[in-house]
Short mmCIF file of C-alpha atoms and ligand atoms in Angstrom, two decimals:
data_model
loop_
_atom_site.label_atom_id
_atom_site.label_comp_id
_atom_site.label_asym_id
_atom_site.label_seq_id
_atom_site.Cartn_x
_atom_site.Cartn_y
_atom_site.Cartn_z
CA MET A 1 -10.18 20.31 0.04
CA PRO A 2 -8.84 19.67 4.14
CA SER A 3 -11.20 18.69 6.80
CA ALA A 4 -13.77 21.63 7.46
CA SER A 5 -14.32 19.05 11.24
CA VAL A 6 -14.75 21.53 14.24
CA VAL A 7 -11.67 19.97 15.73
CA ALA A 8 -11.48 20.93 19.75
CA ALA A 9 -8.54 23.56 20.55
CA SER A 10 -8.19 22.35 24.27
CA SER A 11 -4.78 22.13 24.53
CA LEU A 12 -1.81 23.82 23.16
CA GLY A 13 0.39 22.60 25.19
CA VAL A 14 1.77 22.17 28.67
CA VAL A 15 4.88 24.49 28.54
CA THR A 16 4.29 27.49 30.77
CA LEU A 17 3.03 30.76 29.46
CA GLU A 18 6.26 32.46 31.14
CA GLU A 19 8.00 29.49 29.47
CA CYS A 20 6.61 30.74 26.05
CA LEU A 21 7.26 34.00 26.45
CA LYS A 22 11.05 33.04 27.48
CA THR A 23 11.48 30.83 23.86
CA ARG A 24 9.56 32.85 21.51
CA ARG A 25 11.59 34.31 18.96
CA SER A 26 11.36 34.47 14.77
CA ARG A 27 12.21 31.04 13.53
CA ARG A 28 12.37 30.73 9.78
CA GLU A 29 13.94 27.23 9.70
CA PHE A 30 11.42 25.49 8.33
CA CYS A 31 11.20 21.43 6.91
CA TRP A 32 8.85 20.21 3.93
CA ASP A 33 6.73 18.72 7.28
CA PRO A 34 2.64 20.43 6.41
CA LEU A 35 0.90 21.40 9.45
CA SER A 36 -2.24 19.40 10.13
CA ASP A 37 -5.51 20.54 9.90
CA ASP A 38 -5.72 20.20 13.88
CA GLU A 39 -2.33 22.49 14.10
CA LEU A 40 -3.42 25.16 11.67
CA LEU A 41 -7.68 25.15 13.82
CA ARG A 42 -5.17 25.38 17.27
CA LEU A 43 -3.38 28.25 15.91
CA CYS A 44 -6.43 30.07 14.48
CA TRP A 45 -8.30 29.52 17.55
CA ALA A 46 -5.48 31.26 19.20
CA GLY A 47 -5.56 34.42 17.60
CA GLN A 48 -9.34 34.29 17.59
CA GLY A 49 -11.42 31.97 19.21
CA ILE A 50 -14.60 32.71 20.61
CA THR A 51 -14.24 32.15 24.40
CA GLY A 52 -16.55 34.63 26.09
CA PRO A 53 -20.50 35.96 26.05
CA GLY A 54 -21.40 37.35 22.65
CA GLY A 55 -18.51 36.55 20.53
CA LEU A 56 -15.61 37.48 23.16
CA ARG A 57 -12.28 36.57 21.78
CA THR A 58 -8.88 35.27 22.59
CA ALA A 59 -7.35 38.41 21.40
CA PRO A 60 -9.55 41.66 22.78
CA SER A 61 -10.77 43.70 20.45
CA ALA A 62 -12.33 47.94 20.72
CA GLY A 63 -15.57 47.47 21.78
CA GLY A 64 -15.59 44.06 21.09
CA VAL A 65 -16.34 44.88 17.45
CA HIS A 66 -13.33 41.80 15.88
CA PRO A 67 -13.10 43.41 12.69
CA LEU A 68 -10.51 40.62 11.78
CA GLU A 69 -10.46 37.84 9.87
CA LEU A 70 -8.22 34.90 9.70
CA TYR A 71 -7.55 32.85 6.25
CA VAL A 72 -5.03 30.33 6.21
CA VAL A 73 -2.38 29.82 2.89
CA SER A 74 -0.98 26.13 3.09
CA ALA A 75 0.03 24.46 0.23
CA THR A 76 -3.21 22.57 -0.46
CA ALA A 77 -5.52 25.54 -0.34
CA ILE A 78 -6.49 28.90 1.02
CA LEU A 79 -8.73 28.35 4.36
CA HIS A 80 -10.95 30.96 6.27
CA TYR A 81 -10.83 30.38 9.96
CA GLU A 82 -14.93 30.23 10.73
CA ALA A 83 -14.32 31.64 14.96
CA ASP A 84 -18.71 30.74 15.63
CA ALA A 85 -17.74 27.52 14.18
CA ASP A 86 -14.48 27.07 15.03
CA ARG A 87 -13.62 25.52 12.41
CA LEU A 88 -11.00 25.98 9.19
CA ALA A 89 -13.84 26.19 5.66
CA GLY A 90 -12.30 25.53 2.35
CA MET A 91 -12.09 28.87 -0.41
CA ALA A 92 -9.72 27.29 -2.55
CA ARG A 93 -7.74 24.38 -3.40
CA GLY A 94 -4.25 24.58 -4.93
CA ASP A 95 -0.36 25.98 -3.99
CA HIS A 96 -0.96 29.46 -3.69
CA ARG A 97 2.06 29.82 -1.27
CA PRO A 98 4.26 31.41 -4.13
CA ALA A 99 1.95 34.10 -4.98
CA LEU A 100 1.79 35.10 -1.37
CA CYS A 101 5.53 34.97 -1.18
CA THR A 102 5.44 37.12 -4.52
CA ALA A 103 2.92 39.62 -2.47
CA ALA A 104 5.22 39.59 0.68
CA GLU A 105 8.33 41.14 -1.41
CA SER A 106 9.18 37.69 -2.20
CA GLN A 107 10.49 36.48 1.20
CA ASP A 108 11.59 33.05 1.72
CA VAL A 109 10.02 33.15 5.15
CA ILE A 110 6.96 33.45 3.10
CA GLY A 111 8.12 31.23 0.12
CA LEU A 112 9.29 27.97 2.41
CA ALA A 113 6.55 28.06 5.08
CA ALA A 114 4.21 25.19 5.57
CA ALA A 115 1.35 27.72 6.16
CA THR A 116 0.99 31.10 6.57
CA ILE A 117 -2.26 32.83 8.49
CA VAL A 118 -3.13 36.19 7.02
CA LEU A 119 -5.25 38.57 9.77
CA VAL A 120 -7.61 40.63 7.32
CA ALA A 121 -8.74 44.35 8.71
CA VAL A 122 -12.50 44.72 7.20
CA GLN A 123 -13.21 48.05 6.92
CA GLY A 124 -17.25 48.72 7.96
CA ARG A 125 -16.58 46.84 10.87
CA MET A 126 -15.07 49.37 13.31
CA ASP A 127 -16.17 52.54 10.92
CA PRO A 128 -19.70 53.18 12.31
CA ARG A 129 -18.33 52.99 15.65
CA TYR A 130 -14.57 54.57 15.69
CA GLY A 131 -14.96 56.97 12.88
CA ALA A 132 -10.73 57.76 11.48
CA ARG A 133 -9.14 56.33 14.59
CA SER A 134 -10.41 52.29 12.86
CA ARG A 135 -7.47 51.73 10.64
CA ARG A 136 -5.48 52.59 14.24
CA TYR A 137 -7.69 50.23 15.82
CA GLU A 138 -7.61 47.11 13.34
CA LEU A 139 -3.84 47.43 13.28
CA MET A 140 -3.21 47.71 17.11
CA GLU A 141 -5.72 44.49 17.55
CA SER A 142 -3.69 42.41 14.83
CA GLY A 143 -1.15 42.44 16.85
CA HIS A 144 -2.35 41.42 19.59
CA VAL A 145 -3.83 38.46 17.57
CA ALA A 146 -0.28 37.45 16.05
CA GLN A 147 0.80 37.63 19.35
CA ASN A 148 -1.36 35.06 20.51
CA ILE A 149 -0.67 32.65 17.26
CA LEU A 150 3.04 33.27 18.40
CA LEU A 151 3.21 32.26 21.47
CA ALA A 152 0.66 29.12 20.54
CA ALA A 153 2.87 28.13 18.38
CA THR A 154 5.69 28.41 20.54
CA ALA A 155 3.87 26.15 23.15
CA MET A 156 3.20 23.48 20.24
CA GLY A 157 6.59 24.07 19.15
CA ILE A 158 6.15 25.30 15.87
CA CYS A 159 8.50 28.35 14.29
CA ALA A 160 7.18 31.21 13.43
CA THR A 161 7.42 34.54 12.15
CA PRO A 162 5.67 37.83 12.00
CA VAL A 163 5.33 39.92 8.20
CA GLY A 164 4.78 42.74 8.33
CA ALA A 165 6.21 44.01 4.53
CA LEU A 166 3.48 42.86 2.07
CA ASP A 167 1.43 44.90 -0.60
CA ASP A 168 -2.22 44.61 0.55
CA GLY A 169 -3.77 44.76 -3.10
CA ALA A 170 -1.58 41.88 -3.62
CA VAL A 171 -2.30 39.75 -1.11
CA ARG A 172 -5.93 40.39 -1.13
CA ASP A 173 -5.47 38.96 -4.55
CA VAL A 174 -4.54 35.34 -3.96
CA LEU A 175 -6.83 35.85 -1.56
CA ASP A 176 -9.21 36.76 -3.40
CA LEU A 177 -11.36 39.07 -1.59
CA PRO A 178 -13.29 42.02 -1.89
CA PRO A 179 -11.57 45.48 -1.45
CA SER A 180 -13.66 45.83 1.89
CA HIS A 181 -10.63 43.36 3.36
CA THR A 182 -7.46 44.68 3.90
CA PRO A 183 -4.64 42.46 4.48
CA VAL A 184 -2.75 43.76 7.42
CA TYR A 185 0.31 40.95 9.10
CA LEU A 186 1.05 37.37 8.38
CA VAL A 187 2.50 34.52 10.36
CA ALA A 188 4.30 32.53 8.70
CA LEU A 189 4.21 28.68 10.39
CA GLY A 190 6.67 25.47 9.82
CA HIS A 191 8.00 22.38 11.59
CA SER A 192 11.93 22.69 12.41
CA SER A 193 13.62 19.64 11.23
CA ASP A 194 17.11 19.37 12.35
CA ARG A 195 16.93 16.09 9.87
CA ARG A 196 15.64 18.24 6.54
CA ARG A 197 15.95 21.61 7.38
CA MET A 198 15.90 24.78 5.35
CA SER A 199 17.57 27.72 7.05
CA VAL A 200 17.08 31.30 5.56
CA SER A 201 18.15 34.49 6.58
CA GLY A 202 15.65 37.36 7.55
C1 FMN B 301 6.02 44.38 12.06
C2 FMN B 301 6.68 43.53 12.20
C3 FMN B 301 6.63 43.38 11.29
C4 FMN B 301 7.91 42.26 10.91
N1 FMN B 301 8.02 42.12 9.68
C5 FMN B 301 9.20 41.37 9.13
C6 FMN B 301 9.13 40.49 7.93
O1 FMN B 301 8.57 41.41 7.41
N2 FMN B 301 10.26 39.88 7.62
C7 FMN B 301 10.42 38.54 8.25
O2 FMN B 301 11.69 38.03 8.24
N3 FMN B 301 10.12 39.10 9.58
C8 FMN B 301 9.64 40.21 10.08
N4 FMN B 301 9.65 40.60 11.50
C9 FMN B 301 9.98 39.67 12.82
C10 FMN B 301 11.19 40.60 13.03
O3 FMN B 301 12.58 40.67 12.36
C11 FMN B 301 11.84 39.75 14.44
O4 FMN B 301 10.77 40.09 15.29
C12 FMN B 301 12.41 40.41 14.86
O5 FMN B 301 14.20 40.43 14.68
C13 FMN B 301 13.23 40.31 16.32
O6 FMN B 301 13.69 38.99 16.60
P1 FMN B 301 12.43 37.92 17.57
O7 FMN B 301 10.85 37.92 16.87
O8 FMN B 301 13.03 36.65 16.84
O9 FMN B 301 12.26 38.96 18.99
C14 FMN B 301 8.76 41.83 11.93
C15 FMN B 301 7.93 41.64 12.86
C16 FMN B 301 7.14 43.12 13.76
C17 FMN B 301 6.88 42.91 14.88
#
């Protein structure tokens, strides 16, 4: 199981925000190199890291409710980002990427990614406060979180592509989550390599 130790997410690089905004692209050219635990943790922190009092985070959330959870599917494990501790906790061993790929319309971008971050909405967090509007807010917030991850990946020189074509139930099964948890968005990630490049169209 990958280390569950806390790694400080103090630096995402020295690239300016303007440069990140200018250069972010959906990149689907990945080499085989895995992302390190530290890289995965920093990307999750960018999406959902706690940065303020009362659990306020890097991404905004309606009413500060924070209905989203992040999971990582890598070549060796499924991990859960525990925002309170800023750590990745192991949920399952093994390479579940092929199953995740199947659950995402068999897109090569998921099959070839070193790791994919899965954004999951937890039903019941938003509902008491926002009722029928909750589902819409969850989707809006997933966009904020995904963009944070994409910009952080850009700053770190990591290739990333957001993927919305997924079968919620099938992804839920891959992660072995309860019915209250709805996968809403994926971010495929990997290192680029000119030497060992696998180019896929998307
Ligand atoms: C909501 C959403 C869903 C997307 N779904 C997919 C997808 O399923 N597969 C994929 O390869 N790219 C997907 N993309 C990435 C788009 O193809 C990409 O953003 C678009 O081609 C523009 O390119 P850019 O991101 O480099 O600006 C998605 C993007 C968004 C915003």
